[in-house]
Short mmCIF file of C-alpha atoms and ligand atoms in Angstrom, two decimals:
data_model
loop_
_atom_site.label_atom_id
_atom_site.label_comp_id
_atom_site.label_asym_id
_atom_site.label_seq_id
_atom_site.Cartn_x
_atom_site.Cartn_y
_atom_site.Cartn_z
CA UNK A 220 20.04 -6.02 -0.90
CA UNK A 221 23.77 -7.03 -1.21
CA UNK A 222 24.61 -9.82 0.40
CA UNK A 223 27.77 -12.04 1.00
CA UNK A 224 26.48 -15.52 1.59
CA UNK A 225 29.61 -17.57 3.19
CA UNK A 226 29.24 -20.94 3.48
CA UNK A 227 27.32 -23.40 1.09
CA UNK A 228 26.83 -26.55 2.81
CA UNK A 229 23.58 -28.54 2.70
CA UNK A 230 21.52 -25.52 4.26
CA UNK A 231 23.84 -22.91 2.94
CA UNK A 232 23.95 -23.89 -0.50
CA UNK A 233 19.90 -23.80 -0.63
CA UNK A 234 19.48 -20.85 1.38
CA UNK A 235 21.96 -18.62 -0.83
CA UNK A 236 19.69 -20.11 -4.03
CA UNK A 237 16.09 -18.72 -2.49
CA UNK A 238 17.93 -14.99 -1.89
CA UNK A 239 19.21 -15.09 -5.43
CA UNK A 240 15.61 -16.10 -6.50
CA UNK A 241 14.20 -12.95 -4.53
CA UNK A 242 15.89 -10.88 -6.48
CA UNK A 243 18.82 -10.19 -3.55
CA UNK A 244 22.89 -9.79 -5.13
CA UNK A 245 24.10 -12.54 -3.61
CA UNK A 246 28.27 -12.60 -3.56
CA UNK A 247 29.09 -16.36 -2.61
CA UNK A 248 32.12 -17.68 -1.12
CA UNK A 249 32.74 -21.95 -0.31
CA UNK A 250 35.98 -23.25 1.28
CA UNK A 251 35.36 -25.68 -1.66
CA UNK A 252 34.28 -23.68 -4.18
CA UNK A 253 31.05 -24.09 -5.60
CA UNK A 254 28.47 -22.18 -7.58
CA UNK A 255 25.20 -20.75 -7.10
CA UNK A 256 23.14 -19.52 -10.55
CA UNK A 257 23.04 -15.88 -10.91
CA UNK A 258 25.57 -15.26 -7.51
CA UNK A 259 29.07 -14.37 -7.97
CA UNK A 260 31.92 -16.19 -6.58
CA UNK A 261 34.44 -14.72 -4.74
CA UNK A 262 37.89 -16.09 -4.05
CA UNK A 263 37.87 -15.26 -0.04
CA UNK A 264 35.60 -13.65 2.57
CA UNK A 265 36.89 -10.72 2.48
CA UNK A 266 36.45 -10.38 -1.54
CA UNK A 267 32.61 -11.58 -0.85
CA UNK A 268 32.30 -9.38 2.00
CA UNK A 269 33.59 -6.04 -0.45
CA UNK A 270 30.54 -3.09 -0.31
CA UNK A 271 28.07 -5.69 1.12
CA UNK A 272 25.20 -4.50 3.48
CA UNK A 273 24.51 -7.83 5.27
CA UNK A 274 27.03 -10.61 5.66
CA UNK A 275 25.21 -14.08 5.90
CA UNK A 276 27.79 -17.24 7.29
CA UNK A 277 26.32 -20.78 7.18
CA UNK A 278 29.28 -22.76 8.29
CA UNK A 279 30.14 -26.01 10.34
CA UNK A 280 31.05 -24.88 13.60
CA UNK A 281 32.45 -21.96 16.01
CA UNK A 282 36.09 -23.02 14.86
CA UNK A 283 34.93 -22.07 11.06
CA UNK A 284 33.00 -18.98 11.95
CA UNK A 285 35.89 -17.82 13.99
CA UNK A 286 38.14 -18.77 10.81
CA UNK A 287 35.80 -16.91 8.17
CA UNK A 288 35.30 -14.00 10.33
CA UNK A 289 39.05 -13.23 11.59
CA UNK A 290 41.11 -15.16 9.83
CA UNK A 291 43.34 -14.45 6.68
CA UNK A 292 41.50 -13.05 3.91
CA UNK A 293 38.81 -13.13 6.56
CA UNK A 294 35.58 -10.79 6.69
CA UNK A 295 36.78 -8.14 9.03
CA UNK A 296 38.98 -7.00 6.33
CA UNK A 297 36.39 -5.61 4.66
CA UNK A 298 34.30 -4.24 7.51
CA UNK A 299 32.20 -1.29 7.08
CA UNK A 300 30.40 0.87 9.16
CA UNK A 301 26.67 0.22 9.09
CA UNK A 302 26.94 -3.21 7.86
CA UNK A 303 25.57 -6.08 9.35
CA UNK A 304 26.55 -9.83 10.03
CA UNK A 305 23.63 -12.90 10.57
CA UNK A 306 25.44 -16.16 11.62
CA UNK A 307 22.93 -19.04 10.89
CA UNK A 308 25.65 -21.65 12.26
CA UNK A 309 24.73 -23.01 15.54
CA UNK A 310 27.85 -22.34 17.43
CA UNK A 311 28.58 -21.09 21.53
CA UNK A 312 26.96 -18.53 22.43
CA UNK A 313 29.73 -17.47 24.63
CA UNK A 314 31.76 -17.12 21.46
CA UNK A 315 28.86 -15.35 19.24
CA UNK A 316 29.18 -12.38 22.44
CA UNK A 317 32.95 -12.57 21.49
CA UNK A 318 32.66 -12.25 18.01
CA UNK A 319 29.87 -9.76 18.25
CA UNK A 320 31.87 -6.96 20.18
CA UNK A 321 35.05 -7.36 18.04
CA UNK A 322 32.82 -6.67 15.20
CA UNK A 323 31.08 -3.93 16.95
CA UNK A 324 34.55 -1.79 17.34
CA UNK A 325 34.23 -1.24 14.00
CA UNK A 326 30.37 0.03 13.73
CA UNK A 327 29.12 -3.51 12.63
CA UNK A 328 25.96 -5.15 13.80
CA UNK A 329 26.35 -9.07 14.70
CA UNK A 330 22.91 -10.81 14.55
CA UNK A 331 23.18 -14.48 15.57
CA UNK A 332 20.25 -16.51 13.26
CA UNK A 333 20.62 -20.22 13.44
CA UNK A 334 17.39 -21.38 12.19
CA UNK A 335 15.23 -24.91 12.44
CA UNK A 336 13.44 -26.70 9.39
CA UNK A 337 16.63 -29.23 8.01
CA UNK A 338 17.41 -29.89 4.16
CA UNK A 339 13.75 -29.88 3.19
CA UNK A 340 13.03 -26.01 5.16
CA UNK A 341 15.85 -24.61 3.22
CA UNK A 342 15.17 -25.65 -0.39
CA UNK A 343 11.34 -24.65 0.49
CA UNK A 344 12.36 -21.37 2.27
CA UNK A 345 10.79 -21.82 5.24
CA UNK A 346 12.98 -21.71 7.54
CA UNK A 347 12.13 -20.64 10.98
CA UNK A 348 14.30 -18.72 12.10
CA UNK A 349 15.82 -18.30 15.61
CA UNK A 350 17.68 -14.47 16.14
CA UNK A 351 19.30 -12.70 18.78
CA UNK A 352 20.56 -8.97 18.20
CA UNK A 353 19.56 -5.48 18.20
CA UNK A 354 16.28 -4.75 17.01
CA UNK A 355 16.90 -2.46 14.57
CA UNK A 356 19.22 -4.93 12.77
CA UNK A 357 16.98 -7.74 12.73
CA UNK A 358 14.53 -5.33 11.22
CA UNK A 359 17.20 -4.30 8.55
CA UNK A 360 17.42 -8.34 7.87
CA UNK A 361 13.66 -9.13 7.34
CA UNK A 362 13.20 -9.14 3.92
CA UNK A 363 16.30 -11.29 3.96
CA UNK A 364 14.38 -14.13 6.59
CA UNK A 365 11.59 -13.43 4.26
CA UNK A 366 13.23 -15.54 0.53
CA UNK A 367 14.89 -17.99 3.37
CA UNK A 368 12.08 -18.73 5.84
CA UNK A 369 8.87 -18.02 6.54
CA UNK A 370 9.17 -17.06 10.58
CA UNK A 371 11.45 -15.11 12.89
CA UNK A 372 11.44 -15.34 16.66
CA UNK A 373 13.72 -12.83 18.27
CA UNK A 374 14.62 -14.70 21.57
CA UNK A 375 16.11 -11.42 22.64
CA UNK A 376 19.64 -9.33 22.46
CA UNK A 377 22.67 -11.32 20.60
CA UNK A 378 23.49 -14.51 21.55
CA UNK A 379 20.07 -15.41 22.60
CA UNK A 380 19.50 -17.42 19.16
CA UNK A 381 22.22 -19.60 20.00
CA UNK A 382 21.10 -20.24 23.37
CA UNK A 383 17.72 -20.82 22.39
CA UNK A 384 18.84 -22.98 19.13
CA UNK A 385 20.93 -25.37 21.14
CA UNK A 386 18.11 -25.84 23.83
CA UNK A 387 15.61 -27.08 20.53
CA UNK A 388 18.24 -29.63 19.26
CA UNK A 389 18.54 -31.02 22.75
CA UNK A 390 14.75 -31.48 22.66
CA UNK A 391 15.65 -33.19 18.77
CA UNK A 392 17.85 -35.25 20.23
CA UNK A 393 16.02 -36.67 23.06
CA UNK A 394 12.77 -37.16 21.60
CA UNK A 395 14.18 -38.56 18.06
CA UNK A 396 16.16 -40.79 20.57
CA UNK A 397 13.23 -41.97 22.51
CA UNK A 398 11.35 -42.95 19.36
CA UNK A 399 14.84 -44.81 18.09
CA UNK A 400 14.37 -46.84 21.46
CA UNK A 401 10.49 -47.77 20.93
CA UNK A 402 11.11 -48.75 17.53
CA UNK A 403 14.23 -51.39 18.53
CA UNK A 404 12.96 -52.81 21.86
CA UNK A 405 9.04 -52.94 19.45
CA UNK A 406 10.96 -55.00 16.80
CA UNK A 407 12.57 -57.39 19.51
CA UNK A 408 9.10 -57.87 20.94
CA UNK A 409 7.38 -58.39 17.06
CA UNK A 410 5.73 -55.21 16.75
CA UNK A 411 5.35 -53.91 13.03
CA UNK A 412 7.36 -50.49 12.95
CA UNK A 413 4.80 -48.98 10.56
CA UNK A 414 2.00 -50.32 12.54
CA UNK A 415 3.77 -48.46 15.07
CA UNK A 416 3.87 -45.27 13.60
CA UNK A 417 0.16 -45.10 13.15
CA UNK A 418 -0.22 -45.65 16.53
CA UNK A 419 2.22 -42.59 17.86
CA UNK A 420 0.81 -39.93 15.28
CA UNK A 421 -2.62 -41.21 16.78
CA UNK A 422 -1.71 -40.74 19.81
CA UNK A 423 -0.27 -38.04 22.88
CA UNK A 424 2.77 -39.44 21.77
CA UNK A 425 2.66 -38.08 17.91
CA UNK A 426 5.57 -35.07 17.41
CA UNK A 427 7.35 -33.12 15.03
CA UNK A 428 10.44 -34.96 14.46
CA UNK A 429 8.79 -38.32 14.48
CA UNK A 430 6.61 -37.00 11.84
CA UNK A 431 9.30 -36.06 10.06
CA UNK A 432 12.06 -38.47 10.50
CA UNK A 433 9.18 -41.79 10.12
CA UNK A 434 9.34 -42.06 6.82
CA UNK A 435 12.58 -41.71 6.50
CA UNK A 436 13.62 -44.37 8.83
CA UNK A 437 11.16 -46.45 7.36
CA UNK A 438 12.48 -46.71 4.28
CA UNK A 439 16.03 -47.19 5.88
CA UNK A 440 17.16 -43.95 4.26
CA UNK A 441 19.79 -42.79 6.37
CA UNK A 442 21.20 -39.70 3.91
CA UNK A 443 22.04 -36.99 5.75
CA UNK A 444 19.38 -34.47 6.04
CA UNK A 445 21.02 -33.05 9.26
CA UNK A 446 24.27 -35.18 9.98
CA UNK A 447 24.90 -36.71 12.94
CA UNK A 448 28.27 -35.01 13.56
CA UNK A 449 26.59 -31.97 12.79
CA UNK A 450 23.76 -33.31 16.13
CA UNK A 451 26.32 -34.41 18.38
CA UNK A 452 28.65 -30.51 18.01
CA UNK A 453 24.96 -29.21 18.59
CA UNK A 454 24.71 -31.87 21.94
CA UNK A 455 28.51 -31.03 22.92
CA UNK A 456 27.48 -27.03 22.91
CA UNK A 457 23.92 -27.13 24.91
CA UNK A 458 25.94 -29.45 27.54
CA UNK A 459 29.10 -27.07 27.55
CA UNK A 460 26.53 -24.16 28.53
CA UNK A 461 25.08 -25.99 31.02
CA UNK A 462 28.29 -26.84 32.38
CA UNK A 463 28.87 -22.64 32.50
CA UNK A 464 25.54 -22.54 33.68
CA UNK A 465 25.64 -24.90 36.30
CA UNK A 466 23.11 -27.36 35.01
CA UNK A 467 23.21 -31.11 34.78
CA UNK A 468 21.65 -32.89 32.00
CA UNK A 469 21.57 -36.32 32.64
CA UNK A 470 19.44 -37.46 29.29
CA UNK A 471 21.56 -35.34 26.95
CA UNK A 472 25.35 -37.03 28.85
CA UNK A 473 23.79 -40.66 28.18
CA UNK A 474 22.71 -39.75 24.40
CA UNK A 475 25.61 -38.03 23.51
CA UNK A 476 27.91 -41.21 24.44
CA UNK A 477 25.17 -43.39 21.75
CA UNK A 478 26.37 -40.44 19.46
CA UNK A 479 29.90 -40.42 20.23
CA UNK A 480 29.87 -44.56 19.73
CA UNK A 481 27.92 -44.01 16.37
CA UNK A 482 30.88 -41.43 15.30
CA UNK A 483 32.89 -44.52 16.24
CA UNK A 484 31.19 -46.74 14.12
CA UNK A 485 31.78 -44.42 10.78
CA UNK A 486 28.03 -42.80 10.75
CA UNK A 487 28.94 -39.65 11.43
CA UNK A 488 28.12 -38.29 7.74
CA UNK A 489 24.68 -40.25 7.68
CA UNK A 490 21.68 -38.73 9.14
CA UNK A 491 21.36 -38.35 12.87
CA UNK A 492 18.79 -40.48 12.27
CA UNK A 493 21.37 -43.62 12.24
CA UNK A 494 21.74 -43.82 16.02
CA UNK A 495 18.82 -46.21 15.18
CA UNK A 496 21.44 -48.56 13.42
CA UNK A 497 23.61 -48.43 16.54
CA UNK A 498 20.68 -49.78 18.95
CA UNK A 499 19.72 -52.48 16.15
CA UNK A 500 23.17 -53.49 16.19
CA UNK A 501 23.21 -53.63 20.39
CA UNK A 502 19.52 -55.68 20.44
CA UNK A 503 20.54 -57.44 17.70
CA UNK A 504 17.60 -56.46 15.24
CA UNK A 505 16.53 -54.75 12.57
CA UNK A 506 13.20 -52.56 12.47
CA UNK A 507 11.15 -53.26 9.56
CA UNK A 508 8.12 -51.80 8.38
CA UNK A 509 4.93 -53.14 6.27
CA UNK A 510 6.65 -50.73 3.56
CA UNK A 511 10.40 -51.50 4.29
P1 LIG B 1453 27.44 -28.92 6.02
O1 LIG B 1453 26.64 -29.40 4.87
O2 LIG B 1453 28.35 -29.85 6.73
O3 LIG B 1453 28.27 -27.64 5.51
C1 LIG B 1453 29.24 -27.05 6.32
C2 LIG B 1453 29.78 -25.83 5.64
O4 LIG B 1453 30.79 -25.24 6.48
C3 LIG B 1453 30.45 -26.12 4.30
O5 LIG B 1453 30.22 -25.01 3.44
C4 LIG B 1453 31.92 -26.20 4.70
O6 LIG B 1453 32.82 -25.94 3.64
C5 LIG B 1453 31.99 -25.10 5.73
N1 LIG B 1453 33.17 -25.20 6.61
C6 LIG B 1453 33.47 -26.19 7.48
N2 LIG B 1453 34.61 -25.92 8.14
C7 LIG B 1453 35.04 -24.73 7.65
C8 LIG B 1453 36.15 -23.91 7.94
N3 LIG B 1453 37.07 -24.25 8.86
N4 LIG B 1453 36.28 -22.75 7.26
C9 LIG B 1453 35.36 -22.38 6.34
N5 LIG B 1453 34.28 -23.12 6.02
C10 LIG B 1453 34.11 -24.27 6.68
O7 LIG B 1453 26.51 -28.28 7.15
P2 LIG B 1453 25.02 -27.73 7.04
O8 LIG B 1453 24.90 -26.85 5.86
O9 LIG B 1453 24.05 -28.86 7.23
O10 LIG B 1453 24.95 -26.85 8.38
C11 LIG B 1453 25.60 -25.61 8.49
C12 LIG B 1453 25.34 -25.03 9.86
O11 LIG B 1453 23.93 -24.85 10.08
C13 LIG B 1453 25.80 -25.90 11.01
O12 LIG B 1453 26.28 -25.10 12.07
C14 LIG B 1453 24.54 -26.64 11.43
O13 LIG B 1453 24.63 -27.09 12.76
C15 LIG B 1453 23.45 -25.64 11.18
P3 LIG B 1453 33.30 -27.16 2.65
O14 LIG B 1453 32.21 -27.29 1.63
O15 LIG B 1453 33.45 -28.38 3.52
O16 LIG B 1453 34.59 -26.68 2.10
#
């Protein structure tokens, strides 16, 4: 297919690469520019965008989107009927309904697909990912999920990805944050962090993201794999729609002011991973591993 892959950030950069590899032609655009093998740059969105079918964004935020979709030189320049748009950013899903029916004036699909899996899903390609739209168009994009990911769940019409999306980081959040706890108050009271580890993967307690983040944290490597000001937009967004939605989240307030005191503290590049550093500093330890 031809696609217009906008945005080539950590995920983006890796996810454009695996379409290329499919045998997809991939037109690229990068605020900063940057290459992909065998894609070909374009100087805006709207040059990108030129006689695509699908239009792929992988960008920060719903300030960015909003940019690369509207703005000058943006995508709806180059609009065409039948064409489709996937946004894998995890932005509002108030604003993805927005976006979707300006689009839709013209005769474009909007398909929101922010997907789950970090650094290490996208160079793999396998992503899962997370879509909201009409069916028909999220048929149209399988064999594009396909060379990024290796599952789609369709959580229903547009702007049901998003909603979904954000209420999986919360659950990222909170339970990466809970193990970040158990690991500083088990180094103040002596207990080996590996030792620990064993334990909780043993256990009721094992999960995902402690799988996943352990070894990582164990060898204090704190690059970002998802970074933490990427984590706390994602916390600011699930508690803005509970705000529309009239739900309070008490865990997600008190762990977005650790994040918002790690931003402080110049982490907010590292991995979200580094709130850990931010309770060390408070109990005034350091967890350590057999390994570490
Ligand atoms: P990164 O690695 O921080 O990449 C962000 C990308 O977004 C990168 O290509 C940026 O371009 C681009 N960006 C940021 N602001 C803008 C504006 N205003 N206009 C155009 N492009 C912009 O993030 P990830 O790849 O880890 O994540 C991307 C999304 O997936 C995000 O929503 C996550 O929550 C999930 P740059 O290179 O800085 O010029």
């Amino acid at each position: 297919m031809r696609v217009a892959f906008l945005g080539l950030g950590i995920m983006g950069h890796a996810m454009a690469t695996n379409l290329v590899k499919a045998g997809h032609e991939v037109a690229i655009w990068n605020r900063t520019p940057k290459e992909v093998e065998g894609a070909r740059a374009a100087a805006s969105p709207a040059e990108a965008a030129q006689g695509a079918e699908v239009v792929w964004l992988c960008v920060s935020d719903t300030a960015a989107v909003e940019s690369v979709l509207f703005g000058s030189d943006g995508v709806e320049q180059s609009l065409t009927e039948g064409m489709v748009i996937s946004d894998s950013s995890t932005i509002s899903p108030t604003a993805t309904l927005k976006f979707a029916e300006r689009v839709r004036r013209k005769g474009v699909e909007y398909v929101d697909s922010p997907m789950t899996g970090s650094k290490a899903g996208a160079e793999s390609g396998t992503l899962l990912f997370i879509v909201g739209g009409d069916e028909q168009a999220v048929e149209k994009l399988k064999p594009l999920y396909a060379a990024m990911g290796k599952k789609i769940f369709r959580m229903g019409e547009t702007g049901k990805g998003q909603s979904a999306k954000l209420v999986m980081n919360l659950q990222i959040a909170l339970i990466y944050e809970g193990f970040a706890e158990a690991l500083t108050l088990a180094a103040k009271l002596g207990v080996d962090a590996e030792n620990l580890v064993h334990l909780i993967n043993a256990s009721m307690v094992k999960s995902g993201v402690v799988e996943y983040k352990a070894p990582f944290v164990l060898r204090r490597d704190f690059s970002p794999n998802f970074p933490l000001r990427l984590m706390r937009k994602d916390i600011r967004l699930a508690l803005e729609a509970a705000k529309e939605a009239r739900v309070k989240l008490p865990g997600l307030e008190t762990v977005e002011e650790v994040y918002d005191v790690a931003i402080e503290e110049g982490h907010a590049d590292l991995d979200y991973a580094a709130t850990l550093l931010l309770l060390e500093k408070w109990a005034g330890v350091e967890v350590k591993g057999e390994a570490a």
